[in-house]
Every structure is written in structure tokens, then in C-alpha cells.
PDB file of C-alpha atoms and ligand atoms in Angstrom:
ATOM      1  CA  UNK A   1       9.411 -19.623 -11.653  1.00  0.00           C
ATOM      2  CA  UNK A   2       8.930 -23.725 -11.085  1.00  0.00           C
ATOM      3  CA  UNK A   3       7.955 -25.847 -13.999  1.00  0.00           C
ATOM      4  CA  UNK A   4       4.895 -25.741 -16.266  1.00  0.00           C
ATOM      5  CA  UNK A   5       4.960 -28.873 -14.477  1.00  0.00           C
ATOM      6  CA  UNK A   6       4.458 -28.161 -11.777  1.00  0.00           C
ATOM      7  CA  UNK A   7       2.871 -25.384 -12.600  1.00  0.00           C
ATOM      8  CA  UNK A   8      -0.398 -27.344 -13.757  1.00  0.00           C
ATOM      9  CA  UNK A   9      -0.263 -30.193 -10.995  1.00  0.00           C
ATOM     10  CA  UNK A  10      -0.681 -27.129  -8.461  1.00  0.00           C
ATOM     11  CA  UNK A  11      -3.182 -25.275 -10.112  1.00  0.00           C
ATOM     12  CA  UNK A  12      -4.614 -28.776 -11.065  1.00  0.00           C
ATOM     13  CA  UNK A  13      -5.065 -29.863  -6.996  1.00  0.00           C
ATOM     14  CA  UNK A  14      -6.058 -25.992  -6.130  1.00  0.00           C
ATOM     15  CA  UNK A  15      -9.161 -26.683  -8.395  1.00  0.00           C
ATOM     16  CA  UNK A  16      -9.429 -29.753  -6.337  1.00  0.00           C
ATOM     17  CA  UNK A  17     -10.272 -28.348  -3.657  1.00  0.00           C
ATOM     18  CA  UNK A  18     -13.041 -26.498  -4.854  1.00  0.00           C
ATOM     19  CA  UNK A  19     -14.885 -28.837  -6.658  1.00  0.00           C
ATOM     20  CA  UNK A  20     -15.340 -32.500  -7.477  1.00  0.00           C
ATOM     21  CA  UNK A  21     -17.158 -32.185 -11.541  1.00  0.00           C
ATOM     22  CA  UNK A  22     -15.967 -34.821 -13.774  1.00  0.00           C
ATOM     23  CA  UNK A  23     -16.241 -32.733 -16.835  1.00  0.00           C
ATOM     24  CA  UNK A  24     -16.566 -35.339 -19.854  1.00  0.00           C
ATOM     25  CA  UNK A  25     -16.651 -31.393 -22.223  1.00  0.00           C
ATOM     26  CA  UNK A  26     -14.620 -28.227 -22.592  1.00  0.00           C
ATOM     27  CA  UNK A  27     -15.121 -26.235 -24.534  1.00  0.00           C
ATOM     28  CA  UNK A  28     -12.821 -22.662 -25.001  1.00  0.00           C
ATOM     29  CA  UNK A  29     -15.705 -20.028 -25.469  1.00  0.00           C
ATOM     30  CA  UNK A  30     -13.935 -17.080 -28.094  1.00  0.00           C
ATOM     31  CA  UNK A  31     -14.276 -13.834 -28.722  1.00  0.00           C
ATOM     32  CA  UNK A  32     -18.337 -12.335 -27.984  1.00  0.00           C
ATOM     33  CA  UNK A  33     -19.204 -16.359 -26.795  1.00  0.00           C
ATOM     34  CA  UNK A  34     -18.228 -15.837 -23.213  1.00  0.00           C
ATOM     35  CA  UNK A  35     -22.232 -14.854 -22.050  1.00  0.00           C
ATOM     36  CA  UNK A  36     -22.812 -18.906 -22.981  1.00  0.00           C
ATOM     37  CA  UNK A  37     -22.264 -19.648 -19.378  1.00  0.00           C
ATOM     38  CA  UNK A  38     -25.370 -17.719 -18.503  1.00  0.00           C
ATOM     39  CA  UNK A  39     -26.906 -21.821 -19.721  1.00  0.00           C
ATOM     40  CA  UNK A  40     -24.615 -23.580 -17.490  1.00  0.00           C
ATOM     41  CA  UNK A  41     -26.314 -25.186 -14.969  1.00  0.00           C
ATOM     42  CA  UNK A  42     -25.143 -26.081 -11.060  1.00  0.00           C
ATOM     43  CA  UNK A  43     -21.594 -23.658 -11.518  1.00  0.00           C
ATOM     44  CA  UNK A  44     -18.888 -23.242  -9.642  1.00  0.00           C
ATOM     45  CA  UNK A  45     -16.910 -20.437 -11.152  1.00  0.00           C
ATOM     46  CA  UNK A  46     -13.140 -20.813 -10.540  1.00  0.00           C
ATOM     47  CA  UNK A  47     -10.978 -16.791 -11.592  1.00  0.00           C
ATOM     48  CA  UNK A  48      -7.584 -17.845 -12.831  1.00  0.00           C
ATOM     49  CA  UNK A  49      -6.230 -15.016 -10.806  1.00  0.00           C
ATOM     50  CA  UNK A  50      -7.676 -17.619  -7.525  1.00  0.00           C
ATOM     51  CA  UNK A  51      -5.374 -20.655  -9.043  1.00  0.00           C
ATOM     52  CA  UNK A  52      -1.290 -19.809  -7.627  1.00  0.00           C
ATOM     53  CA  UNK A  53       0.999 -19.459 -10.718  1.00  0.00           C
ATOM     54  CA  UNK A  54      -1.111 -19.633 -13.071  1.00  0.00           C
ATOM     55  CA  UNK A  55      -1.337 -16.622 -15.779  1.00  0.00           C
ATOM     56  CA  UNK A  56      -4.662 -13.851 -16.357  1.00  0.00           C
ATOM     57  CA  UNK A  57      -6.051 -12.953 -18.702  1.00  0.00           C
ATOM     58  CA  UNK A  58      -5.428  -9.346 -20.415  1.00  0.00           C
ATOM     59  CA  UNK A  59      -7.901  -9.283 -22.929  1.00  0.00           C
ATOM     60  CA  UNK A  60     -10.301  -6.934 -21.744  1.00  0.00           C
ATOM     61  CA  UNK A  61     -13.704  -9.070 -24.014  1.00  0.00           C
ATOM     62  CA  UNK A  62     -12.027 -11.813 -22.020  1.00  0.00           C
ATOM     63  CA  UNK A  63     -13.045 -12.037 -18.212  1.00  0.00           C
ATOM     64  CA  UNK A  64     -10.761 -15.408 -17.666  1.00  0.00           C
ATOM     65  CA  UNK A  65     -12.445 -18.651 -15.841  1.00  0.00           C
ATOM     66  CA  UNK A  66     -12.417 -21.588 -15.634  1.00  0.00           C
ATOM     67  CA  UNK A  67     -16.421 -22.003 -15.602  1.00  0.00           C
ATOM     68  CA  UNK A  68     -17.786 -25.956 -14.107  1.00  0.00           C
ATOM     69  CA  UNK A  69     -21.712 -26.832 -14.880  1.00  0.00           C
ATOM     70  CA  UNK A  70     -24.536 -28.821 -15.870  1.00  0.00           C
ATOM     71  CA  UNK A  71     -25.495 -28.508 -19.415  1.00  0.00           C
ATOM     72  CA  UNK A  72     -28.604 -30.999 -20.361  1.00  0.00           C
ATOM     73  CA  UNK A  73     -27.010 -33.720 -17.771  1.00  0.00           C
ATOM     74  CA  UNK A  74     -23.548 -32.813 -19.013  1.00  0.00           C
ATOM     75  CA  UNK A  75     -20.561 -32.327 -16.463  1.00  0.00           C
ATOM     76  CA  UNK A  76     -18.568 -29.809 -18.799  1.00  0.00           C
ATOM     77  CA  UNK A  77     -16.549 -27.256 -17.784  1.00  0.00           C
ATOM     78  CA  UNK A  78     -15.981 -23.729 -20.218  1.00  0.00           C
ATOM     79  CA  UNK A  79     -13.090 -21.309 -20.713  1.00  0.00           C
ATOM     80  CA  UNK A  80     -14.423 -18.144 -21.124  1.00  0.00           C
ATOM     81  CA  UNK A  81     -11.975 -15.958 -21.786  1.00  0.00           C
ATOM     82  CA  UNK A  82      -8.896 -18.283 -23.381  1.00  0.00           C
ATOM     83  CA  UNK A  83      -5.636 -16.855 -22.681  1.00  0.00           C
ATOM     84  CA  UNK A  84      -3.549 -15.826 -26.256  1.00  0.00           C
ATOM     85  CA  UNK A  85       0.420 -16.374 -27.158  1.00  0.00           C
ATOM     86  CA  UNK A  86       0.471 -12.326 -27.803  1.00  0.00           C
ATOM     87  CA  UNK A  87      -0.402 -11.991 -24.327  1.00  0.00           C
ATOM     88  CA  UNK A  88       3.245 -12.382 -23.977  1.00  0.00           C
ATOM     89  CA  UNK A  89       2.653 -16.288 -22.739  1.00  0.00           C
ATOM     90  CA  UNK A  90       4.645 -18.979 -24.164  1.00  0.00           C
ATOM     91  CA  UNK A  91       2.679 -21.697 -25.896  1.00  0.00           C
ATOM     92  CA  UNK A  92       3.527 -23.902 -22.682  1.00  0.00           C
ATOM     93  CA  UNK A  93       1.652 -21.057 -20.507  1.00  0.00           C
ATOM     94  CA  UNK A  94      -1.664 -20.809 -22.132  1.00  0.00           C
ATOM     95  CA  UNK A  95      -2.207 -24.413 -22.879  1.00  0.00           C
ATOM     96  CA  UNK A  96      -2.160 -24.869 -19.085  1.00  0.00           C
ATOM     97  CA  UNK A  97      -6.219 -24.468 -18.766  1.00  0.00           C
ATOM     98  CA  UNK A  98      -6.364 -27.921 -21.539  1.00  0.00           C
ATOM     99  CA  UNK A  99      -3.815 -29.989 -19.308  1.00  0.00           C
ATOM    100  CA  UNK A 100      -5.601 -29.255 -16.748  1.00  0.00           C
ATOM    101  CA  UNK A 101      -9.138 -29.607 -18.849  1.00  0.00           C
ATOM    102  CA  UNK A 102      -6.705 -33.497 -18.974  1.00  0.00           C
ATOM    103  CA  UNK A 103      -6.606 -34.232 -16.009  1.00  0.00           C
ATOM    104  CA  UNK A 104     -10.366 -33.128 -14.276  1.00  0.00           C
ATOM    105  CA  UNK A 105     -11.201 -36.164 -17.313  1.00  0.00           C
ATOM    106  CA  UNK A 106     -11.961 -34.221 -20.052  1.00  0.00           C
ATOM    107  CA  UNK A 107     -12.063 -36.232 -23.489  1.00  0.00           C
ATOM    108  CA  UNK A 108     -13.798 -34.442 -26.170  1.00  0.00           C
ATOM    109  CA  UNK A 109     -12.679 -30.147 -26.130  1.00  0.00           C
ATOM    110  CA  UNK A 110     -14.928 -27.409 -28.636  1.00  0.00           C
ATOM    111  CA  UNK A 111     -12.447 -24.514 -29.372  1.00  0.00           C
ATOM    112  CA  UNK A 112     -13.995 -21.193 -30.369  1.00  0.00           C
ATOM    113  CA  UNK A 113     -13.084 -18.486 -31.970  1.00  0.00           C
ATOM    114  CA  UNK A 114     -12.881 -15.767 -34.141  1.00  0.00           C
ATOM    115  CA  UNK A 115     -11.548 -15.474 -37.566  1.00  0.00           C
ATOM    116  CA  UNK A 116     -10.936 -13.587 -41.003  1.00  0.00           C
ATOM    117  CA  UNK A 117     -12.055 -14.336 -43.388  1.00  0.00           C
ATOM    118  CA  UNK A 118      -9.487 -15.004 -45.977  1.00  0.00           C
ATOM    119  CA  UNK A 119     -11.972 -18.238 -48.162  1.00  0.00           C
ATOM    120  CA  UNK A 120     -13.023 -15.229 -51.004  1.00  0.00           C
ATOM    121  CA  UNK A 121     -16.655 -17.315 -51.161  1.00  0.00           C
ATOM    122  CA  UNK A 122     -17.061 -16.345 -46.859  1.00  0.00           C
ATOM    123  CA  UNK A 123     -19.127 -14.047 -46.113  1.00  0.00           C
ATOM    124  CA  UNK A 124     -19.012 -12.326 -43.094  1.00  0.00           C
ATOM    125  CA  UNK A 125     -20.980 -13.985 -40.287  1.00  0.00           C
ATOM    126  CA  UNK A 126     -20.415 -17.714 -41.260  1.00  0.00           C
ATOM    127  CA  UNK A 127     -19.566 -20.216 -38.984  1.00  0.00           C
ATOM    128  CA  UNK A 128     -16.271 -22.317 -40.265  1.00  0.00           C
ATOM    129  CA  UNK A 129     -16.018 -26.324 -39.273  1.00  0.00           C
ATOM    130  CA  UNK A 130     -11.875 -25.926 -38.537  1.00  0.00           C
ATOM    131  CA  UNK A 131     -10.500 -29.325 -40.329  1.00  0.00           C
ATOM    132  CA  UNK A 132      -7.479 -28.781 -40.130  1.00  0.00           C
ATOM    133  CA  UNK A 133      -5.167 -25.807 -39.113  1.00  0.00           C
ATOM    134  CA  UNK A 134      -1.343 -24.382 -39.830  1.00  0.00           C
ATOM    135  CA  UNK A 135       0.440 -23.194 -37.478  1.00  0.00           C
ATOM    136  CA  UNK A 136       2.612 -19.546 -38.454  1.00  0.00           C
ATOM    137  CA  UNK A 137       2.258 -18.592 -34.874  1.00  0.00           C
ATOM    138  CA  UNK A 138       6.164 -19.218 -34.953  1.00  0.00           C
ATOM    139  CA  UNK A 139       6.416 -21.351 -31.816  1.00  0.00           C
ATOM    140  CA  UNK A 140       4.823 -24.664 -31.307  1.00  0.00           C
ATOM    141  CA  UNK A 141       3.643 -25.311 -27.739  1.00  0.00           C
ATOM    142  CA  UNK A 142       4.924 -28.844 -27.030  1.00  0.00           C
ATOM    143  CA  UNK A 143       8.911 -27.271 -26.605  1.00  0.00           C
ATOM    144  CA  UNK A 144      11.105 -28.052 -24.385  1.00  0.00           C
ATOM    145  CA  UNK A 145      11.187 -30.879 -22.247  1.00  0.00           C
ATOM    146  CA  UNK A 146       7.929 -33.771 -23.040  1.00  0.00           C
ATOM    147  CA  UNK A 147       5.683 -34.239 -20.359  1.00  0.00           C
ATOM    148  CA  UNK A 148       5.592 -37.930 -21.139  1.00  0.00           C
ATOM    149  CA  UNK A 149       2.490 -38.330 -19.278  1.00  0.00           C
ATOM    150  CA  UNK A 150       0.657 -36.264 -21.086  1.00  0.00           C
ATOM    151  CA  UNK A 151       1.926 -37.866 -24.533  1.00  0.00           C
ATOM    152  CA  UNK A 152       4.456 -38.682 -26.451  1.00  0.00           C
ATOM    153  CA  UNK A 153       7.946 -36.835 -27.647  1.00  0.00           C
ATOM    154  CA  UNK A 154       6.966 -36.500 -32.039  1.00  0.00           C
ATOM    155  CA  UNK A 155       3.206 -36.968 -31.807  1.00  0.00           C
ATOM    156  CA  UNK A 156       0.976 -37.515 -34.870  1.00  0.00           C
ATOM    157  CA  UNK A 157      -1.781 -34.521 -36.175  1.00  0.00           C
ATOM    158  CA  UNK A 158      -3.228 -35.047 -38.888  1.00  0.00           C
ATOM    159  CA  UNK A 159      -6.294 -36.242 -37.419  1.00  0.00           C
ATOM    160  CA  UNK A 160      -6.165 -33.615 -34.593  1.00  0.00           C
ATOM    161  CA  UNK A 161      -9.579 -32.116 -36.107  1.00  0.00           C
ATOM    162  CA  UNK A 162     -11.898 -35.129 -35.166  1.00  0.00           C
ATOM    163  CA  UNK A 163     -12.904 -36.864 -38.441  1.00  0.00           C
ATOM    164  CA  UNK A 164     -16.030 -38.827 -37.224  1.00  0.00           C
ATOM    165  CA  UNK A 165     -16.942 -35.378 -34.581  1.00  0.00           C
ATOM    166  CA  UNK A 166     -16.658 -33.153 -37.516  1.00  0.00           C
ATOM    167  CA  UNK A 167     -19.479 -35.125 -39.940  1.00  0.00           C
ATOM    168  CA  UNK A 168     -21.827 -35.706 -36.430  1.00  0.00           C
ATOM    169  CA  UNK A 169     -21.728 -31.812 -36.343  1.00  0.00           C
ATOM    170  CA  UNK A 170     -22.773 -32.097 -39.467  1.00  0.00           C
ATOM    171  CA  UNK A 171     -26.009 -33.346 -39.856  1.00  0.00           C
ATOM    172  CA  UNK A 172     -26.979 -32.456 -36.647  1.00  0.00           C
ATOM    173  CA  UNK A 173     -26.694 -28.713 -37.692  1.00  0.00           C
ATOM    174  CA  UNK A 174     -27.827 -29.243 -41.132  1.00  0.00           C
ATOM    175  CA  UNK A 175     -30.905 -31.035 -39.698  1.00  0.00           C
ATOM    176  CA  UNK A 176     -31.555 -27.794 -37.800  1.00  0.00           C
ATOM    177  CA  UNK A 177     -30.442 -26.071 -41.037  1.00  0.00           C
ATOM    178  CA  UNK A 178     -27.639 -24.470 -40.270  1.00  0.00           C
ATOM    179  CA  UNK A 179     -24.728 -23.900 -42.762  1.00  0.00           C
ATOM    180  CA  UNK A 180     -20.973 -24.314 -41.649  1.00  0.00           C
ATOM    181  CA  UNK A 181     -18.209 -23.705 -43.417  1.00  0.00           C
ATOM    182  CA  UNK A 182     -15.863 -26.147 -43.512  1.00  0.00           C
ATOM    183  CA  UNK A 183     -11.654 -25.164 -43.700  1.00  0.00           C
ATOM    184  CA  UNK A 184      -8.300 -24.161 -43.308  1.00  0.00           C
ATOM    185  CA  UNK A 185      -7.345 -21.858 -39.953  1.00  0.00           C
ATOM    186  CA  UNK A 186      -4.545 -20.276 -39.478  1.00  0.00           C
ATOM    187  CA  UNK A 187      -2.726 -18.860 -37.054  1.00  0.00           C
ATOM    188  CA  UNK A 188      -1.241 -15.305 -37.113  1.00  0.00           C
ATOM    189  CA  UNK A 189       0.039 -14.582 -33.524  1.00  0.00           C
ATOM    190  CA  UNK A 190      -1.247 -11.074 -33.777  1.00  0.00           C
ATOM    191  CA  UNK A 191      -1.935  -9.385 -31.799  1.00  0.00           C
ATOM    192  CA  UNK A 192      -1.378  -6.957 -34.878  1.00  0.00           C
ATOM    193  CA  UNK A 193      -3.366  -7.188 -37.610  1.00  0.00           C
ATOM    194  CA  UNK A 194      -2.088  -9.635 -40.146  1.00  0.00           C
ATOM    195  CA  UNK A 195      -1.121  -7.709 -43.417  1.00  0.00           C
ATOM    196  CA  UNK A 196      -3.031  -7.418 -46.808  1.00  0.00           C
ATOM    197  CA  UNK A 197       0.492  -9.037 -48.184  1.00  0.00           C
ATOM    198  CA  UNK A 198       0.496 -11.901 -45.747  1.00  0.00           C
ATOM    199  CA  UNK A 199      -2.862 -12.683 -45.996  1.00  0.00           C
ATOM    200  CA  UNK A 200      -2.985 -13.447 -50.586  1.00  0.00           C
ATOM    201  CA  UNK A 201       0.606 -15.487 -48.856  1.00  0.00           C
ATOM    202  CA  UNK A 202      -1.701 -17.636 -46.578  1.00  0.00           C
ATOM    203  CA  UNK A 203      -4.542 -18.140 -48.838  1.00  0.00           C
ATOM    204  CA  UNK A 204      -1.966 -19.607 -50.998  1.00  0.00           C
ATOM    205  CA  UNK A 205      -0.610 -21.952 -48.327  1.00  0.00           C
ATOM    206  CA  UNK A 206      -4.799 -23.395 -47.768  1.00  0.00           C
ATOM    207  CA  UNK A 207      -5.002 -21.278 -45.387  1.00  0.00           C
ATOM    208  CA  UNK A 208      -9.307 -20.587 -45.337  1.00  0.00           C
ATOM    209  CA  UNK A 209      -9.431 -18.835 -42.626  1.00  0.00           C
ATOM    210  CA  UNK A 210      -6.937 -16.933 -40.128  1.00  0.00           C
ATOM    211  CA  UNK A 211      -6.908 -16.281 -36.465  1.00  0.00           C
ATOM    212  CA  UNK A 212      -4.766 -15.962 -33.293  1.00  0.00           C
ATOM    213  CA  UNK A 213      -5.774 -18.297 -31.716  1.00  0.00           C
ATOM    214  CA  UNK A 214      -6.081 -22.356 -31.312  1.00  0.00           C
ATOM    215  CA  UNK A 215      -4.357 -23.921 -32.787  1.00  0.00           C
ATOM    216  CA  UNK A 216      -1.712 -24.477 -29.301  1.00  0.00           C
ATOM    217  CA  UNK A 217      -4.516 -25.570 -27.319  1.00  0.00           C
ATOM    218  CA  UNK A 218      -5.321 -28.348 -29.999  1.00  0.00           C
ATOM    219  CA  UNK A 219      -1.912 -29.158 -30.628  1.00  0.00           C
ATOM    220  CA  UNK A 220      -1.770 -29.668 -26.797  1.00  0.00           C
ATOM    221  CA  UNK A 221      -4.503 -31.191 -26.310  1.00  0.00           C
ATOM    222  CA  UNK A 222      -3.716 -33.780 -29.481  1.00  0.00           C
ATOM    223  CA  UNK A 223      -1.483 -34.814 -27.565  1.00  0.00           C
ATOM    224  CA  UNK A 224      -2.880 -36.168 -24.466  1.00  0.00           C
ATOM    225  CA  UNK A 225      -5.732 -37.790 -27.473  1.00  0.00           C
ATOM    226  CA  UNK A 226      -8.555 -35.381 -26.345  1.00  0.00           C
ATOM    227  CA  UNK A 227     -10.529 -34.835 -29.448  1.00  0.00           C
ATOM    228  CA  UNK A 228     -11.168 -31.433 -30.780  1.00  0.00           C
ATOM    229  CA  UNK A 229     -13.903 -29.386 -32.583  1.00  0.00           C
ATOM    230  CA  UNK A 230     -13.084 -26.734 -34.119  1.00  0.00           C
ATOM    231  CA  UNK A 231     -15.730 -23.965 -34.519  1.00  0.00           C
ATOM    232  CA  UNK A 232     -14.752 -20.379 -36.005  1.00  0.00           C
ATOM    233  CA  UNK A 233     -17.375 -17.533 -36.784  1.00  0.00           C
ATOM    234  CA  UNK A 234     -15.807 -15.293 -39.989  1.00  0.00           C
ATOM    235  CA  UNK A 235     -16.037 -11.747 -38.009  1.00  0.00           C
ATOM    236  CA  UNK A 236     -14.751  -9.790 -40.793  1.00  0.00           C
ATOM    237  CA  UNK A 237     -13.028 -10.704 -44.095  1.00  0.00           C
ATOM    238  CA  UNK A 238      -9.473 -11.035 -44.117  1.00  0.00           C
ATOM    239  CA  UNK A 239      -6.661  -7.675 -44.410  1.00  0.00           C
ATOM    240  CA  UNK A 240      -7.095  -6.439 -48.257  1.00  0.00           C
ATOM    241  CA  UNK A 241     -10.343  -8.471 -48.977  1.00  0.00           C
ATOM    242  CA  UNK A 242     -12.239  -5.693 -48.660  1.00  0.00           C
ATOM    243  CA  UNK A 243     -10.639  -1.917 -49.319  1.00  0.00           C
ATOM    244  CA  UNK A 244     -11.077  -1.385 -45.324  1.00  0.00           C
ATOM    245  CA  UNK A 245      -9.615  -1.604 -42.683  1.00  0.00           C
ATOM    246  CA  UNK A 246      -9.830  -4.015 -39.478  1.00  0.00           C
ATOM    247  CA  UNK A 247     -11.162  -3.125 -36.222  1.00  0.00           C
ATOM    248  CA  UNK A 248     -11.153  -5.073 -32.695  1.00  0.00           C
ATOM    249  CA  UNK A 249     -14.911  -3.857 -32.956  1.00  0.00           C
ATOM    250  CA  UNK A 250     -16.059  -5.151 -36.115  1.00  0.00           C
ATOM    251  CA  UNK A 251     -15.004  -8.784 -34.790  1.00  0.00           C
ATOM    252  CA  UNK A 252     -17.317  -7.937 -31.454  1.00  0.00           C
ATOM    253  CA  UNK A 253     -20.247  -6.830 -33.414  1.00  0.00           C
ATOM    254  CA  UNK A 254     -20.353  -9.116 -35.517  1.00  0.00           C
ATOM    255  CA  UNK A 255     -19.315 -11.903 -32.836  1.00  0.00           C
ATOM    256  CA  UNK A 256     -23.065 -10.123 -31.435  1.00  0.00           C
ATOM    257  CA  UNK A 257     -24.689 -11.050 -34.725  1.00  0.00           C
ATOM    258  CA  UNK A 258     -24.357 -14.775 -35.221  1.00  0.00           C
ATOM    259  CA  UNK A 259     -23.918 -15.139 -30.982  1.00  0.00           C
ATOM    260  CA  UNK A 260     -27.323 -17.340 -31.205  1.00  0.00           C
ATOM    261  CA  UNK A 261     -26.476 -19.238 -33.824  1.00  0.00           C
ATOM    262  CA  UNK A 262     -23.430 -20.316 -32.476  1.00  0.00           C
ATOM    263  CA  UNK A 263     -23.895 -20.289 -28.877  1.00  0.00           C
ATOM    264  CA  UNK A 264     -26.959 -23.148 -30.955  1.00  0.00           C
ATOM    265  CA  UNK A 265     -23.985 -25.044 -32.522  1.00  0.00           C
ATOM    266  CA  UNK A 266     -21.960 -25.194 -29.146  1.00  0.00           C
ATOM    267  CA  UNK A 267     -24.890 -27.152 -28.205  1.00  0.00           C
ATOM    268  CA  UNK A 268     -24.935 -29.171 -29.606  1.00  0.00           C
ATOM    269  CA  UNK A 269     -21.560 -30.844 -29.998  1.00  0.00           C
ATOM    270  CA  UNK A 270     -21.556 -30.075 -26.762  1.00  0.00           C
ATOM    271  CA  UNK A 271     -24.076 -33.150 -27.427  1.00  0.00           C
ATOM    272  CA  UNK A 272     -21.262 -35.271 -28.563  1.00  0.00           C
ATOM    273  CA  UNK A 273     -19.091 -35.575 -26.148  1.00  0.00           C
ATOM    274  CA  UNK A 274     -19.470 -38.624 -24.280  1.00  0.00           C
TER     275      UNK A 274
HETATM  276  N1  HPA B   1      -6.667 -12.062 -38.487  1.00  0.00           N
HETATM  277  C1  HPA B   1      -7.045 -12.355 -36.986  1.00  0.00           C
HETATM  278  N2  HPA B   1      -7.549 -13.250 -36.085  1.00  0.00           N
HETATM  279  C2  HPA B   1      -8.605 -12.491 -36.616  1.00  0.00           C
HETATM  280  C3  HPA B   1      -9.660 -11.526 -36.747  1.00  0.00           C
HETATM  281  C4  HPA B   1      -8.010 -11.642 -38.237  1.00  0.00           C
HETATM  282  O1  HPA B   1      -8.830 -10.854 -38.927  1.00  0.00           O
HETATM  283  N3  HPA B   1     -10.886 -11.827 -37.378  1.00  0.00           N
HETATM  284  C5  HPA B   1     -10.809 -11.918 -36.394  1.00  0.00           C
HETATM  285  N4  HPA B   1      -9.646 -12.925 -35.301  1.00  0.00           N
END
């Protein structure tokens, strides 16, 4: 297998041979948001499985493609179908798209996801701006040789989810009557949902929501100087909060229910990118 650096460079060269787009913003679309891409104009689609040495998405609800396009005349690249750690890829592999985005010119990254609500004041269907994360995944995407063209060996992580972008997004959402929660996202590896005991532990550690993605992409973006905005859709209350079982069906049903508002928040976030 080629070294990570070569795989990223080969994927980038291949994508560049198909489009000369210079996206200012990257968007990772979480569960249920895939068809946001229908709102983009002048699209070029690059499926993961057409890219040499690139991991393929294996989750049914995730298509697995880069979608280049414009939104209100702004050039963006969306990842429809992210790669997850629980699919068996390393965190270095699942974050390859973020480094490719950096090489394409992206300076702001919007990470969206579905998450379970840990904070007992949240309700299902709420949208939460991520203020920080707890990485309980058991790994870190920067393990291994440091790729110094992207960033430092020991990068600072004190403002991963840009405070200034959060303030701007909150103000824009408020003006439209969209209520955003703000809290700490805990990443768990999955693919099993957490146990009630794990959720109590995460709550005591300061987590407001839990999910199986986002932290690796945010770490890699921060490492290479990309500003990050994170938004979680609270699709269900986390394990043990309510007296019922968790299911992926509930996750996709809630995501579908709040889709329009979530998409509006994505559009407001795009308007912040420069
Ligand atoms: N736990 C982990 N990931 C999730 C959840 C959850 O409760 N809901 C949606 N993604």
C-alpha cells in the first residue's frame, strides 16, 4: 500500500484532472443531508470509487462522492457520504478528504453529523453548534509520521471549532428565528451505540452530544489551518436517557424531519466563508 502522503497526492492529482474548481469551503454532509447537493449549481461529481487508492464508503445512507459546485456564486466542495472509523479504515484514511480539500484551496470546513443527545435539556430534532469535542474514539488521525507540509507535530487545539464563526452563525440563525444549542460533542468509535453507563460517564466528563464521526476531520482541519464549524442534529436521546432502544431508523427519521432547517443552517454557514 502506498504511503498516506502519496495516496493524498494521487487522489488530488486525479481530482484536479477533472475540475479546476477552487472551492473556498468544504462541507461534510452527515446522515440525511446528502441531497443538499441538489441545491448546488454547475456541479462536478467525483465518486470515491473512481479515485485511485481511495477508501470507499460502505454505509448505505452515505453515497461517497466529492460534489463540486456553486452556492450563491460561492465555490464549494461537499462530501456526500463521509468515511467513518467504524468502517475499518484508519483515522488517517478517513480524513484524507480534508487534506485533499486543503490542497484544493478550502479555508473553512463545515462538519455536520447526526448525534445522540446527552444534555438532558436537549430534545430530539434540536441542532447543536459544536463548541469543542471529547475524543473518546481511541485513536487520533495525526498518529504516525507528521506531514509537515500540512502542520506541526504537536498542534494547538484550543479553538478547533472557531469561536468567531460560531458567534457569526448564531447571530445569523437568530435573525431567522432558528434556535441553535451549543455544546461539546463526544466521539465514540461505534458502530454499536454506547451503553447507558458510557453515556453517564460522557455526561460527567462534560459532553452534551455523542456521535461516531467529526472529531478526526476537525483535528486534521485544525492541523492544516482550516477553520471549522461543526453542527450536530440531535436525532435521538442517547442510550439510557429514555426508556427505549436506539436504532439507526430513528436517526434517519429525525434527520429527515429537520432537514429543511438543517439545510438553512448549512446555507447560513456557507455565507460566512470567504
Ligand atoms: N450515539 C452515537 N452516534 C449517534 C447517535 C447516538 O446516540 N445518534 C446518532 N448518531
